[in-house]
GROMACS .gro file of C-alpha atoms in nm:
model
  239
    1MET     CA    1   0.000   0.000   0.000
    2ALA     CA    2   0.284   0.238   0.091
    3GLU     CA    3   0.457   0.154  -0.238
    4GLN     CA    4   0.135   0.235  -0.429
    5GLU     CA    5   0.105   0.574  -0.250
    6ASN     CA    6   0.469   0.650  -0.332
    7ASN     CA    7   0.403   0.576  -0.700
    8ILE     CA    8   0.099   0.806  -0.698
    9HIS     CA    9   0.299   1.091  -0.540
   10LYS     CA   10   0.588   1.029  -0.779
   11GLY     CA   11   0.359   1.056  -1.081
   12HIS     CA   12   0.194   1.370  -0.947
   13ARG     CA   13   0.528   1.533  -0.870
   14GLN     CA   14   0.654   1.468  -1.220
   15LYS     CA   15   0.341   1.625  -1.370
   16VAL     CA   16   0.386   1.939  -1.159
   17LYS     CA   17   0.757   1.959  -1.248
   18ASN     CA   18   0.681   1.911  -1.617
   19ARG     CA   19   0.427   2.193  -1.598
   20TYR     CA   20   0.696   2.423  -1.461
   21ILE     CA   21   0.955   2.307  -1.716
   22GLU     CA   22   0.715   2.378  -2.001
   23ALA     CA   23   0.561   2.708  -1.889
   24GLY     CA   24   0.736   2.829  -1.575
   25PHE     CA   25   0.511   2.969  -1.305
   26ASP     CA   26   0.260   3.111  -1.554
   27GLY     CA   27  -0.090   3.004  -1.453
   28MET     CA   28   0.026   2.836  -1.132
   29ALA     CA   29  -0.147   2.936  -0.810
   30ASP     CA   30   0.071   3.042  -0.518
   31HIS     CA   31   0.006   2.721  -0.323
   32ASN     CA   32   0.107   2.515  -0.629
   33ILE     CA   33   0.437   2.700  -0.648
   34LEU     CA   34   0.496   2.623  -0.279
   35GLU     CA   35   0.397   2.262  -0.340
   36LEU     CA   36   0.660   2.237  -0.613
   37LEU     CA   37   0.930   2.398  -0.401
   38LEU     CA   38   0.854   2.163  -0.115
   39PHE     CA   39   0.923   1.862  -0.338
   40PHE     CA   40   1.292   1.935  -0.291
   41GLY     CA   41   1.278   1.948   0.089
   42ILE     CA   42   1.014   1.685   0.168
   43PRO     CA   43   1.065   1.353  -0.017
   44TYR     CA   44   0.796   1.089  -0.066
   45LYS     CA   45   0.507   1.292   0.079
   46ASP     CA   46   0.209   1.484  -0.054
   47THR     CA   47   0.316   1.847  -0.014
   48ASN     CA   48  -0.009   2.003  -0.135
   49PRO     CA   49  -0.176   2.004   0.211
   50ILE     CA   50   0.144   2.145   0.363
   51ALA     CA   51   0.146   2.425   0.103
   52HIS     CA   52  -0.213   2.513   0.192
   53GLU     CA   53  -0.128   2.507   0.563
   54LEU     CA   54   0.166   2.743   0.503
   55MET     CA   55  -0.057   2.986   0.314
   56GLU     CA   56  -0.316   2.977   0.592
   57THR     CA   57  -0.059   3.019   0.868
   58PHE     CA   58   0.132   3.311   0.714
   59GLY     CA   59  -0.151   3.479   0.525
   60ASN     CA   60  -0.012   3.485   0.172
   61PHE     CA   61   0.276   3.378  -0.050
   62SER     CA   62   0.504   3.665   0.052
   63GLY     CA   63   0.431   3.595   0.418
   64VAL     CA   64   0.555   3.238   0.374
   65LEU     CA   65   0.879   3.354   0.213
   66LYS     CA   66   0.939   3.610   0.490
   67ALA     CA   67   0.880   3.359   0.771
   68SER     CA   68   1.175   3.250   0.983
   69ILE     CA   69   1.307   2.895   0.982
   70PRO     CA   70   1.161   2.818   1.329
   71GLU     CA   71   0.823   2.957   1.221
   72LEU     CA   72   0.825   2.746   0.906
   73LYS     CA   73   0.928   2.434   1.097
   74SER     CA   74   0.631   2.480   1.333
   75VAL     CA   75   0.390   2.401   1.049
   76LYS     CA   76   0.280   2.037   1.049
   77GLY     CA   77   0.468   1.829   0.793
   78MET     CA   78   0.753   2.076   0.740
   79THR     CA   79   1.110   1.948   0.757
   80GLU     CA   80   1.421   2.149   0.841
   81ASN     CA   81   1.543   2.116   0.482
   82ALA     CA   82   1.213   2.250   0.347
   83ALA     CA   83   1.215   2.538   0.596
   84CYS     CA   84   1.571   2.633   0.499
   85LEU     CA   85   1.483   2.616   0.129
   86LEU     CA   86   1.185   2.851   0.157
   87ASN     CA   87   1.371   3.086   0.392
   88MET     CA   88   1.664   3.118   0.149
   89ILE     CA   89   1.460   3.232  -0.151
   90LEU     CA   90   1.445   3.605  -0.075
   91PRO     CA   91   1.809   3.635   0.043
   92VAL     CA   92   1.920   3.448  -0.272
   93TYR     CA   93   1.725   3.694  -0.487
   94ALA     CA   94   1.880   3.989  -0.300
   95ARG     CA   95   2.227   3.844  -0.361
   96TYR     CA   96   2.142   3.789  -0.729
   97PHE     CA   97   2.020   4.148  -0.761
   98ALA     CA   98   2.335   4.286  -0.600
   99ASP     CA   99   2.550   4.078  -0.835
  100THR     CA  100   2.375   4.210  -1.147
  101VAL     CA  101   2.452   4.576  -1.081
  102ALA     CA  102   2.786   4.744  -1.134
  103GLU     CA  103   3.041   4.693  -0.859
  104ARG     CA  104   3.041   5.066  -0.784
  105PRO     CA  105   2.723   5.207  -0.936
  106THR     CA  106   2.655   5.575  -0.971
  107LEU     CA  107   2.312   5.638  -0.822
  108MET     CA  108   2.207   5.989  -0.921
  109THR     CA  109   1.836   5.991  -0.844
  110THR     CA  110   1.614   5.901  -0.551
  111GLN     CA  111   1.435   5.642  -0.763
  112GLU     CA  112   1.765   5.475  -0.854
  113ILE     CA  113   1.851   5.448  -0.485
  114VAL     CA  114   1.507   5.309  -0.402
  115ASP     CA  115   1.528   5.053  -0.684
  116TYR     CA  116   1.874   4.948  -0.566
  117MET     CA  117   1.777   4.916  -0.199
  118ARG     CA  118   1.423   4.774  -0.211
  119PRO     CA  119   1.539   4.408  -0.251
  120LYS     CA  120   1.721   4.435   0.082
  121PHE     CA  121   1.387   4.460   0.261
  122LEU     CA  122   1.210   4.172   0.087
  123ASP     CA  123   1.303   3.911   0.346
  124THR     CA  124   1.181   4.100   0.655
  125SER     CA  125   0.850   4.204   0.809
  126ASN     CA  126   1.028   4.434   1.054
  127GLU     CA  127   1.195   4.771   1.020
  128ARG     CA  128   1.558   4.759   0.907
  129ALA     CA  129   1.808   5.040   0.849
  130TYR     CA  130   2.107   5.074   0.615
  131VAL     CA  131   2.368   5.334   0.542
  132MET     CA  132   2.483   5.385   0.182
  133CYS     CA  133   2.839   5.521   0.163
  134PHE     CA  134   2.937   5.740  -0.135
  135ASP     CA  135   3.261   5.902  -0.250
  136HIS     CA  136   3.293   6.259  -0.380
  137ASN     CA  137   3.205   6.146  -0.734
  138HIS     CA  138   2.878   5.996  -0.610
  139TYR     CA  139   2.997   5.640  -0.663
  140LEU     CA  140   2.849   5.393  -0.419
  141ILE     CA  141   3.133   5.248  -0.213
  142ALA     CA  142   2.939   5.019   0.021
  143VAL     CA  143   2.606   4.945   0.186
  144ARG     CA  144   2.613   4.851   0.554
  145LYS     CA  145   2.327   4.739   0.776
  146LEU     CA  146   2.279   4.962   1.080
  147SER     CA  147   2.004   4.777   1.262
  148ASP     CA  148   1.718   4.528   1.265
  149GLY     CA  149   1.417   4.637   1.468
  150ASP     CA  150   1.060   4.526   1.518
  151ILE     CA  151   0.750   4.587   1.309
  152TYR     CA  152   0.716   4.944   1.440
  153SER     CA  153   1.066   5.086   1.468
  154THR     CA  154   1.439   5.036   1.447
  155LEU     CA  155   1.718   5.211   1.634
  156PHE     CA  156   2.012   5.327   1.424
  157ASP     CA  157   2.340   5.196   1.562
  158MET     CA  158   2.575   5.496   1.565
  159ARG     CA  159   2.877   5.274   1.630
  160LYS     CA  160   2.807   5.084   1.308
  161LEU     CA  161   2.751   5.413   1.129
  162ALA     CA  162   3.091   5.538   1.246
  163THR     CA  163   3.260   5.214   1.142
  164ALA     CA  164   3.100   5.224   0.796
  165VAL     CA  165   3.202   5.585   0.733
  166LEU     CA  166   3.558   5.549   0.862
  167GLU     CA  167   3.630   5.217   0.690
  168THR     CA  168   3.498   5.330   0.351
  169LYS     CA  169   3.631   5.688   0.377
  170ALA     CA  170   3.291   5.806   0.259
  171THR     CA  171   3.234   6.174   0.194
  172GLY     CA  172   2.856   6.142   0.190
  173VAL     CA  173   2.594   5.896   0.310
  174VAL     CA  174   2.230   5.819   0.249
  175LEU     CA  175   2.031   5.657   0.527
  176VAL     CA  176   1.761   5.414   0.416
  177HIS     CA  177   1.506   5.226   0.621
  178ASN     CA  178   1.166   5.068   0.565
  179HIS     CA  179   0.814   5.099   0.697
  180PRO     CA  180   0.684   4.743   0.644
  181ASN     CA  181   0.325   4.827   0.739
  182GLY     CA  182   0.246   5.188   0.674
  183ILE     CA  183   0.297   5.495   0.464
  184PRO     CA  184   0.656   5.606   0.398
  185LEU     CA  185   0.638   5.929   0.597
  186PRO     CA  186   0.887   5.997   0.879
  187SER     CA  187   0.770   5.928   1.233
  188SER     CA  188   0.883   6.139   1.528
  189ASP     CA  189   1.146   5.872   1.604
  190ASP     CA  190   1.267   5.886   1.243
  191VAL     CA  191   1.310   6.262   1.272
  192THR     CA  192   1.499   6.233   1.601
  193GLN     CA  193   1.733   5.967   1.464
  194THR     CA  194   1.794   6.169   1.149
  195LYS     CA  195   1.890   6.472   1.360
  196ASN     CA  196   2.124   6.257   1.570
  197ALA     CA  197   2.285   6.112   1.258
  198TYR     CA  198   2.321   6.460   1.107
  199GLU     CA  199   2.501   6.593   1.414
  200PHE     CA  200   2.725   6.287   1.436
  201LEU     CA  201   2.819   6.293   1.068
  202GLN     CA  202   2.881   6.667   1.081
  203SER     CA  203   3.143   6.603   1.349
  204LEU     CA  204   3.315   6.367   1.103
  205LYS     CA  205   3.283   6.619   0.817
  206VAL     CA  206   3.065   6.375   0.623
  207SER     CA  207   2.757   6.493   0.436
  208LEU     CA  208   2.418   6.347   0.515
  209MET     CA  209   2.277   6.344   0.163
  210ASP     CA  210   1.930   6.208   0.238
  211HIS     CA  211   1.724   5.978   0.454
  212ILE     CA  212   1.488   5.768   0.242
  213ILE     CA  213   1.198   5.566   0.379
  214ILE     CA  214   1.065   5.277   0.171
  215SER     CA  215   0.728   5.106   0.206
  216ARG     CA  216   0.489   4.903  -0.005
  217GLU     CA  217   0.302   5.223  -0.089
  218GLY     CA  218   0.611   5.399  -0.224
  219HIS     CA  219   0.897   5.597  -0.075
  220CYS     CA  220   0.974   5.931   0.088
  221SER     CA  221   1.289   6.139   0.056
  222MET     CA  222   1.327   6.351   0.369
  223ILE     CA  223   1.546   6.607   0.191
  224SER     CA  224   1.250   6.683  -0.035
  225LEU     CA  225   1.032   6.776   0.265
  226PRO     CA  226   1.085   7.149   0.338
  227LYS     CA  227   1.073   7.121   0.718
  228PHE     CA  228   1.364   6.873   0.719
  229ALA     CA  229   1.580   7.036   0.451
  230HIS     CA  230   1.806   7.198   0.713
  231LEU     CA  231   1.933   6.852   0.813
  232PHE     CA  232   2.106   6.798   0.480
  233TYR     CA  233   2.375   7.067   0.456
  234GLY     CA  234   2.158   7.275   0.223
  235LEU     CA  235   2.190   7.012  -0.052
  236GLU     CA  236   1.941   7.009  -0.335
  237PRO     CA  237   1.705   6.707  -0.344
  238LEU     CA  238   1.787   6.438  -0.595
  239VAL     CA  239   1.546   6.431  -0.887
   0.00000   0.00000   0.00000
């Protein structure tokens, strides 16, 4: 009986894989994509019910991919290999994206910065902050993570900011963080942290070029908001 069930699952798996080989993910529902991915982490088992359970537990496809390994393993039927596989998808994409851009890109507009940085927030449901270090020709030297917070806030680590600036010999920086659930307008904490960063960077003779907030709804450049313009050395907003 077990051998017969294995043969049934084997035939079904091959049909699903053939469908992907022939047409990619076109026309496949989210739970079918998860079912296919789980083939490679859960051998000899029907992964369709597990895919449905994942969708129900985490709300949607993106919620599954953002879930931590312990959270994924808590779902009935999940193995550690399957949890690792799903958890790696977004970081792998972020690494792929970083590898496809120039080693030291010139990012001249706010939109270019947003497009470059958005993949770094795909694998988190919490706030996260980065510093982008630029030289005097506006070449991007490095991107360093400053902090990981919770769903509502993140606290910039000034020690990491200092290390990033001094190690890269940056002449200007752009701060970037996300609002995972909300509009991309600065909160009172965002304003306070921007002021603190401005004062700290001024002591190092480094220009704070902008603080950009990214959310699902869009993005906000603080230098473009008149009441915060004084924090950016009188620089003109990027187009």
